[in-house]
Short mmCIF file of C-alpha atoms in Angstrom, two decimals:
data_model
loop_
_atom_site.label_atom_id
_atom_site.label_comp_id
_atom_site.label_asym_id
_atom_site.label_seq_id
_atom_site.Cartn_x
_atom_site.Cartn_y
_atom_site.Cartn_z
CA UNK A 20 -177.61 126.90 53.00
CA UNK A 21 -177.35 127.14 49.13
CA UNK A 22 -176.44 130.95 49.10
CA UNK A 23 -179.95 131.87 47.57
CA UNK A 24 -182.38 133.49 50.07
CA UNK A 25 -186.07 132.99 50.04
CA UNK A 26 -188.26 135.18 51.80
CA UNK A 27 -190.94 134.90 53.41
CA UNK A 28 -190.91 130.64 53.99
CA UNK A 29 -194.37 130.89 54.47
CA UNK A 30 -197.19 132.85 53.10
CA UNK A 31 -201.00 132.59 53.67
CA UNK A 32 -203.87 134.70 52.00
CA UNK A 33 -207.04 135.22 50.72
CA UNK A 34 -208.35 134.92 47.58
CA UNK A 35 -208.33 137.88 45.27
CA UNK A 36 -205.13 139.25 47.09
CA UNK A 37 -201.70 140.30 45.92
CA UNK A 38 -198.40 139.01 47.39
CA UNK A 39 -194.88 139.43 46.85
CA UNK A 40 -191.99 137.15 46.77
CA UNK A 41 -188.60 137.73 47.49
CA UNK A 42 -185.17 136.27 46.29
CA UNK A 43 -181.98 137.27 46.91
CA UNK A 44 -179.31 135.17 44.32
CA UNK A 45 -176.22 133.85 45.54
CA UNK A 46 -173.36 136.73 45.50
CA UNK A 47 -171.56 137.23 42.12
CA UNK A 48 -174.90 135.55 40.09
CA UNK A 49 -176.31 137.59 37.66
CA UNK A 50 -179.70 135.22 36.41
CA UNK A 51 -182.34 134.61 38.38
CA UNK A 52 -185.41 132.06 37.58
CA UNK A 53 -188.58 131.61 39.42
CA UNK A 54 -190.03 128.01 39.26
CA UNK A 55 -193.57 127.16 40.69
CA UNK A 56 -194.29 123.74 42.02
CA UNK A 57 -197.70 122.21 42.43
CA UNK A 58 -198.63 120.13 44.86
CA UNK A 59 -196.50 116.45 43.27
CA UNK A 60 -196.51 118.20 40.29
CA UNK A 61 -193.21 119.05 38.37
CA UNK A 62 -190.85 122.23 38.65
CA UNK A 63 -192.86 124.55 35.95
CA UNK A 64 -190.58 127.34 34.60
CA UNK A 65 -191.83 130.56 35.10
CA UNK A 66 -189.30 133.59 33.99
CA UNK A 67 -185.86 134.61 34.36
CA UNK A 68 -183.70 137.39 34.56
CA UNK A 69 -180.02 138.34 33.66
CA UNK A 70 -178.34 141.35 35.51
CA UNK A 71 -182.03 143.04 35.68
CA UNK A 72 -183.57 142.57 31.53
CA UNK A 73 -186.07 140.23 31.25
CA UNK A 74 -184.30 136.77 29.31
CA UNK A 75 -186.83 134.17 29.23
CA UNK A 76 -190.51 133.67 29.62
CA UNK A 77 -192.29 130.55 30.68
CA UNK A 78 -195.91 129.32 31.93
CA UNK A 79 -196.42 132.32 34.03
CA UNK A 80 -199.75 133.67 33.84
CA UNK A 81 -200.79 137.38 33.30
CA UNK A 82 -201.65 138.22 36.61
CA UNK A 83 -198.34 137.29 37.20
CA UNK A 84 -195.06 139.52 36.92
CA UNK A 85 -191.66 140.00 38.12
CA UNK A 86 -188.55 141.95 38.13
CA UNK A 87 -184.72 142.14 39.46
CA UNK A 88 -183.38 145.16 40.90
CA UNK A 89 -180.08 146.59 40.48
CA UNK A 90 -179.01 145.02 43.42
CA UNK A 91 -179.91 141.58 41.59
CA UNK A 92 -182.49 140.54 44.11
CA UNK A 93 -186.00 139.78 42.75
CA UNK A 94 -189.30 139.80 43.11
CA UNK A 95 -192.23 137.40 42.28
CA UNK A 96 -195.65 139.77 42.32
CA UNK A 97 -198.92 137.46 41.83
CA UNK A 98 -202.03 139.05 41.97
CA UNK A 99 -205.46 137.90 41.84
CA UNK A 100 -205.13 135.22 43.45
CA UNK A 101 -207.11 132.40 43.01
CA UNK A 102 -206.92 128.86 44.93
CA UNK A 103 -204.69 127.17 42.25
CA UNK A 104 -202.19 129.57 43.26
CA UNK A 105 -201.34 127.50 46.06
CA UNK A 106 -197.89 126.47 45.59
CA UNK A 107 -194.17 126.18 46.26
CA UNK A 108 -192.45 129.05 44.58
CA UNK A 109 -188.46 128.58 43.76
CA UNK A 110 -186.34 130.76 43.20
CA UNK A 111 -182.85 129.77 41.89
CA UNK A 112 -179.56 131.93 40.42
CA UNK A 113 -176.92 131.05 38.13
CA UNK A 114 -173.51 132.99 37.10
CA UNK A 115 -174.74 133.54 34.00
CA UNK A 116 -177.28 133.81 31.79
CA UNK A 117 -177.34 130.21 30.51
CA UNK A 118 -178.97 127.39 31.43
CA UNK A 119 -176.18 124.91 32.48
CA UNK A 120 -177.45 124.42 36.27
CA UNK A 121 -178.21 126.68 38.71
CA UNK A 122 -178.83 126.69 42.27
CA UNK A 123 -181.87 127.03 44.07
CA UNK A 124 -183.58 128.39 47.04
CA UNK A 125 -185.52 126.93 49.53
CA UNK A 126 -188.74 128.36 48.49
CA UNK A 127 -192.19 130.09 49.99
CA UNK A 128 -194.87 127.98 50.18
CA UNK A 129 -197.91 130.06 49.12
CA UNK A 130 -201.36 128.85 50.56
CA UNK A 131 -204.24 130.82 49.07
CA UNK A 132 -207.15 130.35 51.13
CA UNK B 2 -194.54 119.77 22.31
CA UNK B 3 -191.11 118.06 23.17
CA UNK B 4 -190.40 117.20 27.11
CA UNK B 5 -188.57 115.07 29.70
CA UNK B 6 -190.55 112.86 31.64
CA UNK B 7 -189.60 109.79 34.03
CA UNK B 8 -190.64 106.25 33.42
CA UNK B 9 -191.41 105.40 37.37
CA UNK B 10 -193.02 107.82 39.40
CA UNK B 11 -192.27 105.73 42.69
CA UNK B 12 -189.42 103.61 43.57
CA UNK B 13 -189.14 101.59 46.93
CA UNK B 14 -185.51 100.06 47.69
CA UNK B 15 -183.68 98.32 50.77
CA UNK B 16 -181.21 100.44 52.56
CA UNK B 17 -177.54 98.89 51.25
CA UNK B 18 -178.87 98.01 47.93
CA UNK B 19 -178.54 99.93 44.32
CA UNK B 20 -181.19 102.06 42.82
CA UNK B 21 -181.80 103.03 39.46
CA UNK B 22 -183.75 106.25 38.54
CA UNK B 23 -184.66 106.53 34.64
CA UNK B 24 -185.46 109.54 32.69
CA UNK B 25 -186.55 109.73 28.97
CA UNK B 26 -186.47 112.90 26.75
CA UNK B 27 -187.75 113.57 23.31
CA UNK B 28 -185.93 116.88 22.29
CA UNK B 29 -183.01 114.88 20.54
CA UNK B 30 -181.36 118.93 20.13
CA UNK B 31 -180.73 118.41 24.04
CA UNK B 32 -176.87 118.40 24.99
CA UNK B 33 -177.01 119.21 28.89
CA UNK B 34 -178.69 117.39 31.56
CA UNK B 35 -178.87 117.15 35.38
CA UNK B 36 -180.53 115.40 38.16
CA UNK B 37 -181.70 117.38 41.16
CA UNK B 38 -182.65 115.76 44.71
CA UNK B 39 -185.55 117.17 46.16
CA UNK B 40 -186.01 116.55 49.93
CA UNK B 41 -189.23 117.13 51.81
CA UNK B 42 -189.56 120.96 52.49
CA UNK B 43 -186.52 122.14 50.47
CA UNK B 44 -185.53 123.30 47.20
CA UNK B 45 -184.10 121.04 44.56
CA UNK B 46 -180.30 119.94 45.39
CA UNK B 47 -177.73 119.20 42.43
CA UNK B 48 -176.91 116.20 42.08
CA UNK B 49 -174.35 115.39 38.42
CA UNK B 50 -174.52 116.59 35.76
CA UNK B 51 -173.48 115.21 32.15
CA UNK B 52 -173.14 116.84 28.50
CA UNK B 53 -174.30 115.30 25.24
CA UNK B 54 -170.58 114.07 24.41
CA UNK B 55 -170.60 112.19 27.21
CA UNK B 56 -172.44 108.51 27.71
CA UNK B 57 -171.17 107.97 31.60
CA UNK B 58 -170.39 110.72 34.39
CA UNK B 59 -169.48 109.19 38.06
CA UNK B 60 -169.85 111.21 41.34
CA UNK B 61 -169.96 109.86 44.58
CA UNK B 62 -171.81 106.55 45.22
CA UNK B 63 -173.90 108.39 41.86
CA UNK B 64 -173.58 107.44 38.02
CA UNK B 65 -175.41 108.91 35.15
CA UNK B 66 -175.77 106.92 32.51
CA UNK B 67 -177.27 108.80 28.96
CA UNK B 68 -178.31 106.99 25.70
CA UNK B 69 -178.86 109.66 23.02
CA UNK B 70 -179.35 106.37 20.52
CA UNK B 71 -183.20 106.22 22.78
CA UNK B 72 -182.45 109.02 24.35
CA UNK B 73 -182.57 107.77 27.39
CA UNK B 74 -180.59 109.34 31.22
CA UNK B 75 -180.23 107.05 34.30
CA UNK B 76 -179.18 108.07 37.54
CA UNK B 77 -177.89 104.90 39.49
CA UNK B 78 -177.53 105.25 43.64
CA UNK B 79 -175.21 102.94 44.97
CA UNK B 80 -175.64 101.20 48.56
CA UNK B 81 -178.66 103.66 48.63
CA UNK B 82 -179.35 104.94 52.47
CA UNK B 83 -182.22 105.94 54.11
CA UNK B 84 -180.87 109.83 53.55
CA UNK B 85 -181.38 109.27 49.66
CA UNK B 86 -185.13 108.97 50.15
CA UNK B 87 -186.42 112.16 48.21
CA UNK B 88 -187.72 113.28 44.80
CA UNK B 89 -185.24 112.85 42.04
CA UNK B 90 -185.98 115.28 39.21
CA UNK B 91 -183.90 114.86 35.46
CA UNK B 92 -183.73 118.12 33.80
CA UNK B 93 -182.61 118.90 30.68
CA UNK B 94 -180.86 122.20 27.86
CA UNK B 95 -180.48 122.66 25.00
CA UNK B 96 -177.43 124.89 23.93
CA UNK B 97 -177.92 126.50 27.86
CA UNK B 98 -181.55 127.40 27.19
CA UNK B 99 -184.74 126.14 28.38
CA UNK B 100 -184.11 124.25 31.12
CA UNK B 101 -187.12 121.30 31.54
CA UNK B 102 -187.40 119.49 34.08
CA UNK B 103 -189.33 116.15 33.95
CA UNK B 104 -192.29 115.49 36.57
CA UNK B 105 -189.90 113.85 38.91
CA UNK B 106 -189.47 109.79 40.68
CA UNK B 107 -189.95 109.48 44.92
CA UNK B 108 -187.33 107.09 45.65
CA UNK B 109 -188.49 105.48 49.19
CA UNK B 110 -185.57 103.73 51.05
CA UNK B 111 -186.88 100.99 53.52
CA UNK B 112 -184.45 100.09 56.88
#
C-alpha cells in the first residue's frame, strides 16, 4: 500500500457520461497530480495541485477538470465522454509542491463503452 | 518539443543474469531523474533516483548510470528475477518542475 488511495478501482460507462475520480494523498502531502495512461502508452501529465490552488497544467482536455479540497483529497471530473477516454487514471502526491518524485496510487481503470 | 524517450521498448533476459534499461532525454536544462517500475495492474513504483551532479547512484541489486555529455540514463538490474518483469519508466525535472516521463521499456524475465 503506497499511502495514496484510489477510488473507485474500476469504473465502466457509457459514452457521453460524466464520472468522477477520487484520490486521497498520502497524510502530511500537500501536491497532488493526476496522470492518464493509455492503453501501452506513456504516463501523460494531466494537472496538479498544491494545498488546494491549481500549480500546473498538462494535456488535459476541456471537458476535463479537477480540484483538491481542503481536506487535500481530489477529484478527477471527465465529462463527455468519448471512447478514447478509456484509460488508467493515476493519481500520485508529493510533500511538496515540486517535482522531485512522488508517489503514486494504484489507479481506476476507466472503460468507456 | 523536448522529451524523454527509451531506446528499447522490449527487453527479454534470463532469470540470474544483468539487465540494462536505457533512457535518452533531450532537455539538456534537466537536473532530476527517476525510474519507476510499473507492474501489471498497479501504479508506478520508485525505483532510484539521481540528480544532475551525479554520474552513478547504487540501490539495491539497481544502478543508474547518467551521461549528461549524450545525455543519456541507464538503469542496470543485477541477477534480474522473474519479480523484476514489469514496465520500467525514466522520468525526468527540471529545477522540480515538469515531471516527463518517457513512453516506458517491458523488461520480460524468462525462468
Amino acid at each position: 500500500d503506497s499511502g495514496v488511495t484510489q477510488t473507485p478501482k474500476h469504473l465502466i460507462t457509457a459514452t457521453g457520461q460524466r464520472v468522477t475520480l477520487r484520490c486521497s494523498p498520502r497524510s502530511g502531502d500537500l501536491s497532488v497530480y493526476w496522470y492518464q495512461q493509455s492503453l501501452d502508452q506513456g504516463l501523460q501529465f494531466l494537472i496538479q495541485y498544491y494545498n488546494g490552488e491549481e500549480r500546473a497544467k498538462g494535456n488535459i482536455l476541456e471537458r476535463f477538470s479537477a480540484q483538491q479540497f481542503p481536506d487535500l483529497h481530489s477529484e478527477l471530473n471527465l465529462s463527455s465522454l468519448e471512447l478514447g477516454d478509456s484509460a488508467l487514471y493515476f493519481c500520485a502526491s508529493s510533500a511538496i509542491q515540486l517535482n522531485y518524485g512522488y508517489t503514486f496510487g494504484s489507479g481506476t481503470r476507466l472503460t468507456v463503452v | 518539443g523536448e522529451s524523454v524517450g527509451l531506446h528499447l521498448p522490449t527487453l527479454s533476459v534470463q532469470e540470474g543474469d544483468n539487465s540494462i534499461i536505457n533512457c535518452a532525454y533531450s532537455n539538456s536544462a534537466s537536473d532530476y531523474f527517476i525510474w519507476y517500475k510499473q507492474e501489471s495492474g498497479k501504479g508506478p513504483q520508485f525505483i532510484i533516483d539521481i540528480r544532475s551532479n551525479m554520474d552513478k547512484r547504487q540501490g539495491q541489486r539497481v544502478t543508474v548510470l547518467l551521461n549528461k555529455t549524450v545525455k543519456h540514463l541507464s538503469l542496470q538490474i543485477a541477477a534480474t528475477q522473474p519479480g523484476d518483469s514489469a514496465v520500467y519508466f525514466c522520468a525526468e525535472s527540471t529545477s522540480g518542475r515538469d515531471m516527463r516521463f518517457g513512453a516506458g521499456t517491458r523488461l520480460t524475465v524468462k525462468p
